[in-house]
Coordinates of C-alpha atoms in Angstrom, one line a residue:
M141 CA -18.4 -35.8 0.6
R142 CA -16.4 -32.9 1.8
G143 CA -19.5 -30.6 2.3
R144 CA -21.0 -31.3 -1.1
T145 CA -24.8 -31.6 -1.3
I146 CA -26.4 -34.6 -3.1
W147 CA -27.2 -32.4 -6.0
N148 CA -23.6 -31.2 -6.3
T149 CA -22.5 -34.9 -6.4
V150 CA -25.2 -35.9 -9.0
W151 CA -24.3 -32.9 -11.2
E152 CA -20.6 -33.8 -11.0
L153 CA -21.3 -37.4 -12.0
L154 CA -23.8 -36.6 -14.8
S155 CA -22.3 -33.4 -16.3
P156 CA -19.8 -35.2 -18.5
V157 CA -22.6 -37.3 -20.0
L158 CA -24.8 -34.3 -20.5
L159 CA -22.0 -32.4 -22.2
Y160 CA -21.5 -35.4 -24.5
V161 CA -25.1 -35.3 -25.5
V162 CA -25.1 -31.6 -26.1
L163 CA -21.9 -31.7 -28.1
S164 CA -23.2 -34.7 -30.1
V165 CA -26.4 -32.9 -31.1
I166 CA -24.6 -29.6 -32.0
L167 CA -21.8 -31.3 -33.9
T168 CA -24.2 -33.6 -35.8
G169 CA -26.3 -30.6 -36.9
M170 CA -23.2 -28.6 -37.9
L171 CA -21.6 -31.4 -39.9
E172 CA -24.9 -32.3 -41.7
L173 CA -25.3 -28.6 -42.6
L174 CA -21.7 -28.1 -43.8
A175 CA -21.6 -31.5 -45.6
P176 CA -25.1 -32.7 -46.6
P177 CA -23.9 -36.1 -47.8
L178 CA -23.1 -37.0 -44.2
S179 CA -26.9 -37.0 -43.5
E180 CA -27.4 -40.0 -45.8
D181 CA -27.8 -43.4 -44.2
E182 CA -24.7 -44.9 -45.9
N183 CA -22.6 -42.2 -44.4
A184 CA -24.0 -42.5 -40.9
M185 CA -20.8 -44.2 -39.5
W186 CA -18.6 -41.5 -41.1
L187 CA -20.7 -38.9 -39.4
L188 CA -20.4 -40.7 -36.0
A189 CA -16.7 -41.0 -36.5
L190 CA -16.3 -37.3 -37.0
V191 CA -18.6 -36.4 -34.1
N192 CA -16.6 -38.7 -31.9
A193 CA -13.2 -37.3 -33.1
F194 CA -14.2 -33.7 -32.4
Q195 CA -15.2 -34.6 -28.9
I196 CA -12.1 -36.6 -27.9
P197 CA -9.9 -33.5 -27.3
V198 CA -12.6 -32.0 -25.1
F199 CA -12.9 -35.0 -22.8
L200 CA -9.2 -35.7 -22.9
R201 CA -8.6 -32.2 -21.5
M202 CA -11.2 -32.8 -18.8
Y203 CA -9.6 -36.1 -17.9
E204 CA -6.1 -34.7 -17.7
R205 CA -7.3 -31.8 -15.6
Q206 CA -9.1 -34.2 -13.2
R207 CA -6.0 -36.4 -12.9
R208 CA -3.8 -33.3 -12.1
M209 CA -6.3 -32.2 -9.4
E210 CA -6.3 -35.6 -7.8
A211 CA -2.5 -35.7 -7.8
E212 CA -2.3 -32.4 -6.1
E213 CA -4.9 -33.4 -3.5
K214 CA -2.8 -36.5 -2.7
G215 CA 0.5 -34.7 -2.7
R216 CA 1.9 -36.5 -5.8
T217 CA 3.8 -34.8 -8.6
E218 CA 4.0 -37.7 -11.0
A219 CA 1.5 -40.2 -12.4
A220 CA 2.9 -43.5 -11.1
W221 CA -0.1 -45.3 -12.7
K222 CA 1.5 -45.0 -16.1
R223 CA 4.1 -47.6 -15.1
R224 CA 1.7 -50.3 -13.9
F225 CA 1.5 -52.4 -17.0
G226 CA 3.6 -54.0 -19.7
A227 CA 3.2 -55.5 -23.2
A228 CA 1.9 -58.8 -21.8
D229 CA -0.8 -57.0 -19.7
L230 CA -2.0 -55.1 -22.8
L231 CA -2.1 -58.3 -24.8
F232 CA -4.2 -60.1 -22.2
A233 CA -6.5 -57.1 -21.9
V234 CA -7.1 -57.2 -25.7
L235 CA -7.7 -61.0 -25.7
G236 CA -10.1 -60.6 -22.8
G237 CA -12.0 -57.9 -24.7
I238 CA -12.3 -60.2 -27.7
F239 CA -13.3 -63.4 -25.8
L240 CA -15.7 -61.6 -23.4
A241 CA -17.4 -59.8 -26.3
R242 CA -18.1 -63.0 -28.1
G243 CA -19.1 -64.8 -24.9
F244 CA -21.4 -62.2 -23.6
N245 CA -23.1 -61.8 -27.0
G246 CA -23.6 -65.5 -27.1
L247 CA -24.9 -65.6 -23.6
I248 CA -27.5 -62.8 -24.3
G249 CA -28.5 -64.7 -27.4
L250 CA -29.6 -67.6 -25.2
T251 CA -32.1 -65.4 -23.4
P252 CA -35.4 -64.0 -24.7
L253 CA -34.0 -60.5 -24.6
P254 CA -33.3 -60.1 -28.4
R255 CA -36.8 -61.3 -29.2
L256 CA -38.5 -59.2 -26.5
F257 CA -36.6 -56.0 -27.1
S258 CA -35.9 -55.3 -30.8
G259 CA -34.7 -51.7 -30.3
Y260 CA -31.1 -52.7 -30.9
E261 CA -31.8 -53.8 -34.5
P262 CA -31.8 -50.3 -36.1
V263 CA -28.5 -49.5 -34.3
T264 CA -27.0 -52.8 -35.5
A265 CA -28.2 -52.2 -39.0
A266 CA -26.6 -48.7 -39.0
V267 CA -23.3 -49.9 -37.6
Y268 CA -22.9 -52.6 -40.3
G269 CA -24.6 -50.6 -43.0
G270 CA -21.5 -48.4 -43.9
S271 CA -18.2 -49.3 -45.4
V272 CA -15.7 -51.3 -43.3
I273 CA -13.4 -48.3 -43.0
S274 CA -16.2 -46.1 -41.6
Q275 CA -17.2 -48.9 -39.2
V276 CA -13.6 -49.2 -37.9
M277 CA -13.1 -45.4 -37.6
A278 CA -16.4 -45.0 -35.8
S279 CA -16.7 -48.1 -33.6
V280 CA -13.1 -49.2 -33.1
V281 CA -10.9 -46.1 -33.2
T282 CA -13.0 -43.1 -32.0
A283 CA -15.7 -44.7 -30.0
S284 CA -13.3 -46.8 -27.8
I285 CA -11.2 -43.7 -27.0
L286 CA -14.2 -41.3 -26.4
E287 CA -16.3 -43.8 -24.4
E288 CA -13.4 -44.8 -22.1
L289 CA -12.5 -41.1 -21.5
L290 CA -16.1 -40.4 -20.7
M291 CA -17.2 -43.5 -18.8
R292 CA -14.1 -44.7 -17.0
G293 CA -11.9 -41.6 -17.0
L294 CA -14.6 -39.2 -15.8
V295 CA -17.8 -40.9 -14.6
Y296 CA -16.2 -43.8 -12.9
E297 CA -13.3 -41.8 -11.5
R298 CA -15.8 -39.5 -9.9
L299 CA -17.8 -42.4 -8.4
R300 CA -14.7 -44.0 -6.7
P301 CA -14.3 -41.4 -3.8
L302 CA -18.0 -41.8 -2.9
F303 CA -17.6 -45.4 -1.6
S304 CA -15.2 -47.0 0.8
D305 CA -15.7 -50.3 -1.1
L306 CA -14.9 -50.3 -4.8
R307 CA -17.6 -52.7 -5.7
P308 CA -20.6 -50.3 -5.7
A309 CA -18.5 -47.8 -7.8
V310 CA -17.7 -50.6 -10.3
L311 CA -21.3 -51.7 -10.5
L312 CA -22.6 -48.1 -10.9
G313 CA -20.0 -47.3 -13.4
A314 CA -21.0 -50.3 -15.5
L315 CA -24.7 -49.4 -15.1
V316 CA -24.1 -45.8 -16.4
F317 CA -22.3 -47.4 -19.4
A318 CA -25.3 -49.7 -19.9
L319 CA -27.8 -46.8 -19.8
F320 CA -25.6 -44.8 -22.1
H321 CA -26.4 -47.3 -24.9
G322 CA -30.1 -46.6 -24.9
N323 CA -31.6 -50.0 -25.5
V324 CA -32.1 -53.1 -23.4
V325 CA -30.1 -55.7 -25.4
Q326 CA -27.1 -53.5 -26.0
G327 CA -27.4 -52.2 -22.4
V328 CA -27.1 -55.7 -20.9
Y329 CA -24.1 -56.3 -23.0
A330 CA -22.6 -53.0 -22.2
F331 CA -23.1 -53.6 -18.5
L332 CA -21.3 -57.0 -18.6
I333 CA -18.4 -55.8 -20.8
G334 CA -18.3 -52.5 -18.9
L335 CA -17.5 -54.4 -15.7
Y336 CA -14.4 -55.7 -17.4
F337 CA -13.4 -52.3 -18.8
V338 CA -13.9 -50.8 -15.3
W339 CA -11.7 -53.5 -13.7
L340 CA -8.9 -53.0 -16.3
Y341 CA -8.9 -49.3 -15.5
E342 CA -8.9 -50.0 -11.8
A343 CA -6.2 -52.7 -12.0
Y344 CA -3.8 -50.7 -14.1
R345 CA -4.9 -47.1 -13.2
S346 CA -4.6 -46.2 -16.8
L347 CA -7.1 -45.9 -19.7
L348 CA -4.9 -47.5 -22.2
P349 CA -5.7 -51.2 -21.4
A350 CA -9.4 -50.4 -21.3
V351 CA -9.3 -48.5 -24.6
L352 CA -7.4 -51.4 -26.3
A353 CA -9.8 -54.0 -24.9
H354 CA -12.8 -51.9 -25.9
A355 CA -11.4 -51.4 -29.4
A356 CA -10.7 -55.2 -29.7
A357 CA -14.2 -56.1 -28.6
N358 CA -15.8 -53.8 -31.2
A359 CA -13.3 -54.9 -33.9
S360 CA -14.1 -58.6 -33.3
S361 CA -17.7 -58.0 -34.0
I362 CA -17.0 -56.1 -37.2
L363 CA -14.5 -58.7 -38.4
L364 CA -16.7 -61.7 -37.8
E365 CA -19.6 -59.9 -39.5
Q366 CA -17.6 -59.0 -42.5
L367 CA -16.1 -62.5 -42.8
G368 CA -19.5 -64.1 -42.4
W369 CA -18.2 -66.3 -39.5
L370 CA -21.0 -65.4 -37.1
D371 CA -23.4 -67.8 -38.8
G372 CA -20.9 -70.5 -38.8
L373 CA -20.0 -70.1 -35.1
Y374 CA -23.6 -70.3 -34.1
A375 CA -24.9 -72.7 -36.8
D376 CA -26.3 -75.2 -34.4
L377 CA -27.1 -75.3 -30.7
P378 CA -24.2 -77.6 -29.6
T379 CA -21.7 -75.4 -31.5
Y380 CA -23.4 -72.3 -30.0
F381 CA -23.1 -73.6 -26.5
L382 CA -19.5 -74.7 -27.0
T383 CA -18.3 -71.5 -28.6
T384 CA -20.0 -69.3 -25.9
A385 CA -18.6 -71.4 -23.1
L386 CA -15.1 -71.4 -24.5
C387 CA -15.1 -67.7 -25.0
L388 CA -16.4 -67.0 -21.5
A389 CA -13.8 -69.3 -20.0
A390 CA -11.0 -67.7 -22.0
G391 CA -12.3 -64.2 -21.1
A392 CA -12.6 -65.1 -17.4
F393 CA -8.9 -66.2 -17.5
C394 CA -7.8 -62.9 -18.9
W395 CA -10.1 -61.0 -16.4
R396 CA -8.6 -63.1 -13.5
R397 CA -5.1 -62.1 -14.6
A398 CA -6.1 -58.4 -14.5
R399 CA -7.7 -58.9 -11.0
K400 CA -4.4 -60.1 -9.7
K401 CA -2.8 -56.8 -10.8
G402 CA -5.4 -54.7 -8.9

């Protein structure tokens, strides 16, 4: 670890997450003070969207600085990773995000977790309690960018050099993403989908495929909820099993395609 102590390493890994927590608390308080209507339940997603939006430039700057430092250490002057994907790669990344989101949610629904751990319900109610536009701005646009910058661009990127094998870094990166969500049900989902996002980032060495896949996964949940299709997809057990299996199979195909790029 180039002379670093374990505490230096832990601090380097966790400091972006701690900064996110501090900024979220400060920005939430300031926005509620300056615009009291944002503190109302129906505006919770607008508040989240604004808090996310204000943080994106901060973490983007940190990410860009980190990439420049890595390039200097390796003696590179240009970011070759920007040319490692095309339109077809982005399309399959998006499709993988959609199918895996539905498949993993269906898989978790087959376990006792949603009944044993109901802590996700208030979060779900808050997400779907606002207007569609506020849901899109908070969950699809700003959250996907901010979380990918934070989790893949900073936390995972700092984990990679600590291991000679990528697999521990991938697993730990997904675990941090799971803990970031704060409850068991969403945490399990975040771990599973986080493995896919990490692999997209690793395969293409760019955040763009992971951001688009993340946005597509979140958008699919909002769209199906708004259209009322979730009840239809999971109306009976055979349909539930079939839908989940097909989504997992399609998602695995997209994932396998990205693995070949890595």
